[in-house]
XYZ file of C-alpha atoms in Angstrom:
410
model
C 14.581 22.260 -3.530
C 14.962 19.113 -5.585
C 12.127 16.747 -6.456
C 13.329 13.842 -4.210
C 13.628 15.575 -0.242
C 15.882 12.798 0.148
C 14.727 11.720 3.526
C 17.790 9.297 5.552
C 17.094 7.384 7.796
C 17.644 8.189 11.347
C 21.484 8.622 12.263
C 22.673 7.598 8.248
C 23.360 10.495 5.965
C 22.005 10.295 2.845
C 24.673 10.135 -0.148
C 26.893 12.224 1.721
C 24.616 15.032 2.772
C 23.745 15.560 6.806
C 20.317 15.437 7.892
C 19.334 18.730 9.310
C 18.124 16.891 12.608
C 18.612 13.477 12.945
C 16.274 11.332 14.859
C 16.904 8.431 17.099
C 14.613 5.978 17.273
C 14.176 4.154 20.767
C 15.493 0.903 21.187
C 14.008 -2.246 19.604
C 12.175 -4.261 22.423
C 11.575 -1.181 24.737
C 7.912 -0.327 26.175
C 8.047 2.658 23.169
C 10.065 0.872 20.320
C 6.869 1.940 18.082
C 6.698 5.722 19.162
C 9.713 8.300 18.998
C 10.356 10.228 22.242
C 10.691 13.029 19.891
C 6.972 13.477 19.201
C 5.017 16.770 20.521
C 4.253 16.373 23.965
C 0.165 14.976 24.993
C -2.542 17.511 25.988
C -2.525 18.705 29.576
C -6.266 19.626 29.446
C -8.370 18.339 32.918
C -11.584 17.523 32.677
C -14.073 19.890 34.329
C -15.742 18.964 37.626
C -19.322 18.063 37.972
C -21.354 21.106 36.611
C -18.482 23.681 36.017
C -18.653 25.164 32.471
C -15.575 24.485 30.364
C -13.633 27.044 30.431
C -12.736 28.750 26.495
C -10.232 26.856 24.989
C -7.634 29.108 23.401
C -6.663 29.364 19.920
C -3.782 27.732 18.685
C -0.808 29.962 16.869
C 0.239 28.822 13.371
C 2.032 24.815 13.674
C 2.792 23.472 16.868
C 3.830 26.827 18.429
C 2.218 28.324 22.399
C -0.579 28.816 23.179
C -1.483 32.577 23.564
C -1.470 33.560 27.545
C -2.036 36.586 30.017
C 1.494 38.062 30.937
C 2.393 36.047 33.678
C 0.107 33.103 33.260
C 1.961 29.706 32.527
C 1.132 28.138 28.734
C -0.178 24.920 28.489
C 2.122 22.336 26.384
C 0.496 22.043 22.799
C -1.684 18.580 22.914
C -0.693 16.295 19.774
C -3.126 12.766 19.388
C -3.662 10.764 16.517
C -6.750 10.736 16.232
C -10.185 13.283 16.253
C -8.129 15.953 15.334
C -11.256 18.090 15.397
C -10.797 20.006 18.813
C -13.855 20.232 21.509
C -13.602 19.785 25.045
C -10.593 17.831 25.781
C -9.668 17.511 22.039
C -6.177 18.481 20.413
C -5.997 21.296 17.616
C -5.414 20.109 14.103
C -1.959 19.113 12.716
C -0.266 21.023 10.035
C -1.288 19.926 6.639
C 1.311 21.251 4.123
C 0.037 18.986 1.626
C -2.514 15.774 1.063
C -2.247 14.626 4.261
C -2.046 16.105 8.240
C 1.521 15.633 9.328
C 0.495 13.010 12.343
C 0.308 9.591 12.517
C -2.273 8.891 9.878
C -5.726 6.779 10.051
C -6.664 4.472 7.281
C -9.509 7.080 5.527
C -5.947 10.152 5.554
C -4.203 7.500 4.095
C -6.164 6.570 1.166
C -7.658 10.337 0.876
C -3.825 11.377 0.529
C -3.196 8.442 -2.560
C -6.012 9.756 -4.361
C -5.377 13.423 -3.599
C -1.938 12.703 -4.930
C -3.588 11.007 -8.055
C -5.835 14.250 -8.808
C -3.184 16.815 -7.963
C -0.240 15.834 -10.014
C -1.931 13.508 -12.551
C 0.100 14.726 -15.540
C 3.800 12.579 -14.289
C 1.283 9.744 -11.697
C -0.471 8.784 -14.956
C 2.676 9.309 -17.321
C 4.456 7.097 -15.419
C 1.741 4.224 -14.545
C 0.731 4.203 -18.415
C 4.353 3.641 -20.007
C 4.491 0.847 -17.172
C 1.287 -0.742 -17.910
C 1.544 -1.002 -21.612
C 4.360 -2.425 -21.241
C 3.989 -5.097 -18.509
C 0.450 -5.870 -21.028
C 2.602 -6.673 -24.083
C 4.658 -9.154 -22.267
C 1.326 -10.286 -20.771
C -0.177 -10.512 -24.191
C 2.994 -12.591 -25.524
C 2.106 -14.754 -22.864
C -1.017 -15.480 -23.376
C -0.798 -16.056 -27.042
C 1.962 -19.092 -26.698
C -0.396 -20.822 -23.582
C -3.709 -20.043 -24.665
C -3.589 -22.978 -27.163
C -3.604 -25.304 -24.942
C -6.137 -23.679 -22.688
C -8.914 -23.844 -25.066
C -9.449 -27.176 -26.724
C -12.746 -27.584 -28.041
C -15.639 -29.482 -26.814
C -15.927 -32.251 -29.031
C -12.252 -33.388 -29.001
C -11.124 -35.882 -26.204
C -8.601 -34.221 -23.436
C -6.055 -36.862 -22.957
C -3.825 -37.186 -19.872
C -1.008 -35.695 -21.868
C -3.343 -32.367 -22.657
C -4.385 -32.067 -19.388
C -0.983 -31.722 -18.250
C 0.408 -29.566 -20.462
C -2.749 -27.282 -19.967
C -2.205 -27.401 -16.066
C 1.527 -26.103 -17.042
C 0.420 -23.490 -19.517
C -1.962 -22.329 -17.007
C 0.183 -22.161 -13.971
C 2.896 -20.379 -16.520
C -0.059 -17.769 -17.147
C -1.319 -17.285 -14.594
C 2.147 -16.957 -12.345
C 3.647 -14.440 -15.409
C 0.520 -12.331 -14.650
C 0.814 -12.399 -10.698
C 4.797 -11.586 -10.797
C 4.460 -8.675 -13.578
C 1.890 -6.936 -11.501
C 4.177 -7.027 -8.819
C 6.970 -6.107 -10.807
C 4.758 -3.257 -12.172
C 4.109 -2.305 -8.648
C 7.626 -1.944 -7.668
C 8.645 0.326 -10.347
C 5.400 2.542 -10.085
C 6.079 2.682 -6.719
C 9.518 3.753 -6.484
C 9.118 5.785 -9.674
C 6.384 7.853 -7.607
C 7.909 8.094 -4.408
C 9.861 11.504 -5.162
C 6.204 12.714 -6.458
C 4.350 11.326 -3.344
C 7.038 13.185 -1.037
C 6.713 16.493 -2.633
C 2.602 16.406 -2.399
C 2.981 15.120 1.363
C 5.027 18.928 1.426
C 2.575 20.807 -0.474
C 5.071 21.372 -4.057
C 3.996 20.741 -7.174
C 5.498 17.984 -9.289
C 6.688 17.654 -13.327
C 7.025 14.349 -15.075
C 10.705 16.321 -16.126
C 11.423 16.594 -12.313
C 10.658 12.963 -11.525
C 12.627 11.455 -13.898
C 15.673 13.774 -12.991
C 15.247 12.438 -8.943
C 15.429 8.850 -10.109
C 17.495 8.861 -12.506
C 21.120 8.670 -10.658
C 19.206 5.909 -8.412
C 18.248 3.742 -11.675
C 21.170 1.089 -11.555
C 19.684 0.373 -7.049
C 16.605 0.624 -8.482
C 17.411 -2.380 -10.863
C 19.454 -4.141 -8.346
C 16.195 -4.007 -5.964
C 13.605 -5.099 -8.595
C 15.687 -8.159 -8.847
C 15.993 -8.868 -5.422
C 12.372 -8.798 -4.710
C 11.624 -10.493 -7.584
C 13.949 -13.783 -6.687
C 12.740 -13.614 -3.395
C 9.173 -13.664 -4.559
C 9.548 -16.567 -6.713
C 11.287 -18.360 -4.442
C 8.417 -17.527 -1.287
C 6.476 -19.160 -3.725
C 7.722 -21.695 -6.030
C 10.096 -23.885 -3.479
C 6.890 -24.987 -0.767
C 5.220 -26.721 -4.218
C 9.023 -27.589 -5.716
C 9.566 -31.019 -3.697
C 5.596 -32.096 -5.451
C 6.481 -30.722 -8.797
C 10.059 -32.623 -8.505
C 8.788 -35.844 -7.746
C 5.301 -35.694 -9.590
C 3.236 -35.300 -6.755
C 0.309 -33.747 -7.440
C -1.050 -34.381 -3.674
C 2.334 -32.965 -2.261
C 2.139 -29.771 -5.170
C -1.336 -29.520 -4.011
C -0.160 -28.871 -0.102
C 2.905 -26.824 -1.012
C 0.596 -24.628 -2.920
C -0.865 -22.753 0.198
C 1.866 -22.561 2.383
C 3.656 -20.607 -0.496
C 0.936 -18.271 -0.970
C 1.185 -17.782 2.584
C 4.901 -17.349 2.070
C 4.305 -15.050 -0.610
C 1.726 -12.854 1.501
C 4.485 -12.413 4.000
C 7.186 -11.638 1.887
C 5.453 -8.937 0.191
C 4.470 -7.160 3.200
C 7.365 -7.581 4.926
C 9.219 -5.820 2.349
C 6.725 -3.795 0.478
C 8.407 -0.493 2.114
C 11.505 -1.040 0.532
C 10.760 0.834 -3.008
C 10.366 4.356 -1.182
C 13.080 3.945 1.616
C 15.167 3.088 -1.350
C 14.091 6.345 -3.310
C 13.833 8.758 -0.345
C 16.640 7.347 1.412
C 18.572 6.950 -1.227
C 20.807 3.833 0.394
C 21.427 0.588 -1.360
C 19.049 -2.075 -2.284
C 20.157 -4.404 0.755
C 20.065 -1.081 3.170
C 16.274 -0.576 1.774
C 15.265 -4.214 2.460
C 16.778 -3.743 6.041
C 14.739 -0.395 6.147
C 11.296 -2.081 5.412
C 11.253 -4.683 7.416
C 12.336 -3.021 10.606
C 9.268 0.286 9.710
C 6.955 -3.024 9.255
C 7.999 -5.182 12.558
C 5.465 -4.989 14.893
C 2.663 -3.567 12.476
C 2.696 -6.005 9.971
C -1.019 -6.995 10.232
C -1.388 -3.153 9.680
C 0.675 -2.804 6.805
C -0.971 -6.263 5.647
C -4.542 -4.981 6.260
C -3.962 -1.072 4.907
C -2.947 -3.343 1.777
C -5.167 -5.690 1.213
C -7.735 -3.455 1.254
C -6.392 -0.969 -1.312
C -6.070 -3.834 -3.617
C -9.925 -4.967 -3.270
C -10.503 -1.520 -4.170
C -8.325 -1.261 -6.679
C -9.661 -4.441 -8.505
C -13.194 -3.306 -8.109
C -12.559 -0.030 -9.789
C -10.265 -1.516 -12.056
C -12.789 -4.290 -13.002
C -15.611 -1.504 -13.872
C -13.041 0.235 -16.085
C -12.697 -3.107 -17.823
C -16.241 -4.289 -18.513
C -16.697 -2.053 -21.306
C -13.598 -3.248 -23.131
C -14.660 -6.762 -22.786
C -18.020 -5.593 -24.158
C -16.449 -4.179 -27.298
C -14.320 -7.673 -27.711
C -17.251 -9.767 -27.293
C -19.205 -7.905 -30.636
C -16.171 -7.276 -32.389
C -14.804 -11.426 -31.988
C -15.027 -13.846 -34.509
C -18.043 -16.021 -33.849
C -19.574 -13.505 -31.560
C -20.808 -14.797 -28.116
C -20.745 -18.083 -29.092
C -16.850 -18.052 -30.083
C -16.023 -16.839 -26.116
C -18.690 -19.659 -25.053
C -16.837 -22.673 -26.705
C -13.220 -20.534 -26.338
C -12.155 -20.147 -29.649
C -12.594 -16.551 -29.470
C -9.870 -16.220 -26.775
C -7.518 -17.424 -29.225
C -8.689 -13.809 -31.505
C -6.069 -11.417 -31.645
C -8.948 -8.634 -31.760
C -10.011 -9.868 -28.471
C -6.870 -9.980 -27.282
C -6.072 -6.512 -28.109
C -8.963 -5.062 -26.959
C -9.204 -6.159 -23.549
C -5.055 -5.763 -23.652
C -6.189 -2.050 -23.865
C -8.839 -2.100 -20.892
C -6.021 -3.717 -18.957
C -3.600 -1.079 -19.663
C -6.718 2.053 -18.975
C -7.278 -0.246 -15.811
C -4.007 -0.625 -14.223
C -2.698 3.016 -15.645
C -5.717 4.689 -13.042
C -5.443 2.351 -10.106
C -1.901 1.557 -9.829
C -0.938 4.543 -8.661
C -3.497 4.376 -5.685
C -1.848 1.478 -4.566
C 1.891 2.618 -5.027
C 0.773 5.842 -3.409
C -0.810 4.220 -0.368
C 2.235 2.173 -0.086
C 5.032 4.921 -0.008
C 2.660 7.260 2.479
C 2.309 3.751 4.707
C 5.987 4.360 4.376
C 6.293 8.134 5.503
C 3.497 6.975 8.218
C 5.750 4.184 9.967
C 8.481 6.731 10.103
C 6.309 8.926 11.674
C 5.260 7.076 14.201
C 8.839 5.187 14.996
C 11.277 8.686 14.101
C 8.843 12.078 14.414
C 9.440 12.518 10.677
C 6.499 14.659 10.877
C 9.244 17.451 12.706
C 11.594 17.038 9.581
C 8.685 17.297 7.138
C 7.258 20.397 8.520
C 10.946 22.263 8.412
C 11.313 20.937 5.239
C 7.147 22.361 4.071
C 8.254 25.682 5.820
C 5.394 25.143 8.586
C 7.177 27.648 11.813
C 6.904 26.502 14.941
C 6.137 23.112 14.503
C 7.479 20.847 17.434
C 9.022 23.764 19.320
C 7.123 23.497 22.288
C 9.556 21.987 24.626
C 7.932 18.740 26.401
C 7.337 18.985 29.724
C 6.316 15.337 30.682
C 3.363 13.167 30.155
C-alpha cells in the first residue's frame, strides 16, 4: 500500500484510479446534507419496562458485523452513535479503532488524543518535517527582525519625532504581519506535508520520513500552486479593509479597517483550512481543494473555528513554556544583562537574537504538528460525517465486516 491512501472525493477518481466504493453525499440544503445515508444503521434497543431486568446484551462480532443469535431468532441491526461509545444499557458497542482514533464521527478530546498519538507514534518523519520547516520560516523571521528592530528600540533619552514614530509604526506592522503570515505559511506546508502520515496512523501503518516524501513528492508543483493561493487570499482578507486608511493617511479609517480584516482573516482561514489535506489525500488541483474545504466546512464552521482556536491556545501555552528557558539563557548571556532588554538595546544583540531564534524553532518544531494534525483529522472527521468515509477507511485498515449490516430503517 502506498504512504498516501489517496482518498477522492465522493464520485471523482483520484488521478485516474477508481474508488473502490464511491460515496454520494446527500444533497446540499436537504434535512441530512450533514450526515451520509450511508452510515451504519441506529440501535434498535427498547428500553425495559418499569421493574423488568435488562435483558444480557450480546456481544458484538469483530467490526460492524451481527450480532450472534439462536437459530431462528431475528438479529438486531448493529447500533452506531457518536458518542459514549462505552456500551451499558441502551449504549452502542465501540467502533473499530485501526489506528489513533475510533472510526466514527469524532468528539473534540478523540480528536486532539489522535494529533498527539500521531505525534508520539511516528515522531521520527512529524518532527523531521516540522523542524526543517521551522528553522527555516525562523531565519526569514530573524532577517526580519534585524532590518525593523532599529527602529523599534530608540532609547530613552532621545526625542521620538513624528517622523520616528511613523516609521516605527511601519516597521512594526512589517514585523509583526511577516511573523503572522510565515506561521501560516509554516502551517500549510506542515500540514499538507503530514497529511499522508496522519492518514496512515488513522489506518493503523507505520510511517518513514523516506515514505512521506515519496507521497508528496509528484504533488509538489499543486502543493506550490496552493500555498500561493492561500497566501494572496490571506493578505488580501487582511490588508484591503485597512488599504482605503493607509491610502489616504487615515489613521482613524486604518484604525476601523483593522478589525474587520482580522475578522476577514479569521474567516478565511477557517473556511479554507481543509484544503492542505483534501489536496494531499485527494490528490485534485489546488482550485478543486479550495472547493473541497469549504463545502466539508459549510455548516460547521463555528466547529471547525472552535476545534481550532482551541488547539492554538494550547499550542501557544506549551509552546511558550518551551520558550522561557531560551529567553532565560538570552537574558544572562546579552550585552548589558537585564538592564540592556529593560532600555531595548539588547534586542538589537545578535546573541539574543539567536538564542531565542532557537527556542522558537524547539517551540514550533513540537507543537506544530499538533495543530496540522488536528487540522487534517478535522478533515477525515467532516468526511465522515458528510460521506461514511469511516466504511472506506475500515476496507482500506482491513477491519471485516465493518458496515455490512444491511440497514433496516431508523
Amino acid at each position: 500500500m502506498n504512504d498516501s491512501p489517496g482518498w477522492a472525493a465522493p464520485g471523482s477518481p483520484s488521478d485516474g484510479q477508481a474508488p473502490e466504493a464511491a460515496q454520494q453525499p446527500p444533497a446540499e440544503g436537504s434535512a441530512d446534507s450533514k450526515w451520509s445515508a450511508a452510515q451504519p444503521p441506529p440501535g434498535q434497543w427498547s428500553s425495559p419496562a418499569a421493574g423488568q431486568t435488562p435483558p444480557q446484551q450480546p456481544q458484538q462480532a469483530a467490526g460492524w458485523g451481527a450480532y450472534p443469535s439462536q437459530p431462528g431468532q431475528q438479529q438486531p441491526a448493529a447500533p452506531y452513535a457518536y458518542g459514549n461509545p462505552g456500551g451499558g444499557w441502551g449504549g452502542p458497542p465501540p467502533a473499530a479503532k485501526p489506528g489513533v482514533i475510533p472510526l466514527r464521527p469524532l468528539g473534540l478530546g478523540e480528536i486532539l488524543d489522535g494529533a498527539v498519538a500521531t505525534l508520539r507514534g511516528h515522531w521520527r518523519s512529524v518532527l523531521s518535517v516540522s523542524l526543517v520547516v521551522a528553522a527555516l520560516s525562523e531565519i526569514a523571521l530573524l532577517a526580519v527582525q534585524r532590518l525593523t528592530m532599529d527602529s523599534l528600540t530608540v532609547p530613552d533619552t532621545q526625542p521620538t519625532t513624528p517622523a520616528q514614530a511613523v516609521r516605527a509604526l511601519g516597521d512594526a506592522g512589517i514585523l509583526y504581519g511577516a511573523q503572522y503570515y510565515l506561521e501560516v505559511l509554516g502551517l500549510i506546508l506542515v500540514t499538507a506535508l503530514l497529511a499522508p502520515t496522519v492518514s496512515r496512523a488513522v489506518l493503523g501503518q507505520p510511517s518513514t520520513l523516506g515514505g512521506t516524501l515519496k507521497a508528496v513528492r509528484p504533488l509538489a508543483p499543486r502543493l506550490l500552486g496552493l500555498t500561493g493561493l492561500l497566501l494572496l487570499g490571506s493578505l488580501a482578507a487582511g490588508l484591503l479593509p485597512a488599504l482605503p486608511g493607509i491610502l489616504l493617511g487615515s489613521a482613524a479609517l486604518t484604525a476601523l479597517g483593522i478589525p474587520v480584516g482580522l475578522v476577514l482573516l479569521a474567516w478565511f482561514y477557517v473556511t479554507f483550512a481543509l484544503a492542505p489535506p483534501a489536496l494531499m489525500l485527494e490528490r485534485g488541483t489546488p482550485a478543486a481543494a479550495l472547493r473541497r474545504s469549504a463545502k466539508l466546512v459549510r455548516g460547521s464552521w463555528w466547529r471547525v473555528f472552535g476545534i481550532s482556536l482551541l488547539t492554538w491556545i494550547i499550542r501557544t501555552i506549551t509552546s511558550t513554556v518551551i520558550v522561557m528557558p531560551f529567553a532565560a539563557i538570552a537574558m544572562v548571556l546579552a550585552p548589558g544583562g537585564l538592564s540592556g532588554f529593560l532600555d531595548g538595546s539588547a534586542a538589537l544583540s545578535w546573541t539574543v537574537l539567536v538564542i531565542t531564534g532557537i527556542g522558537a524553532i524547539a517551540g514550533a518544531t513540537v507543537t506544530t504538528p499538533m495543530q496540522t494534525g488536528v487540522t487534517t483529522l478535522l478533515y477525515i472527521d467532516q468526511r465522515i460525517r458528510r460521506e461514511a468515509l469511516d466504511l472506506e477507511l475500515a476496507r482500506a485498515a482491513g477491519v471485516e465486516g465493518y458496515g455490512s449490516t444491511t440497514p433496516t430503517g431508523g
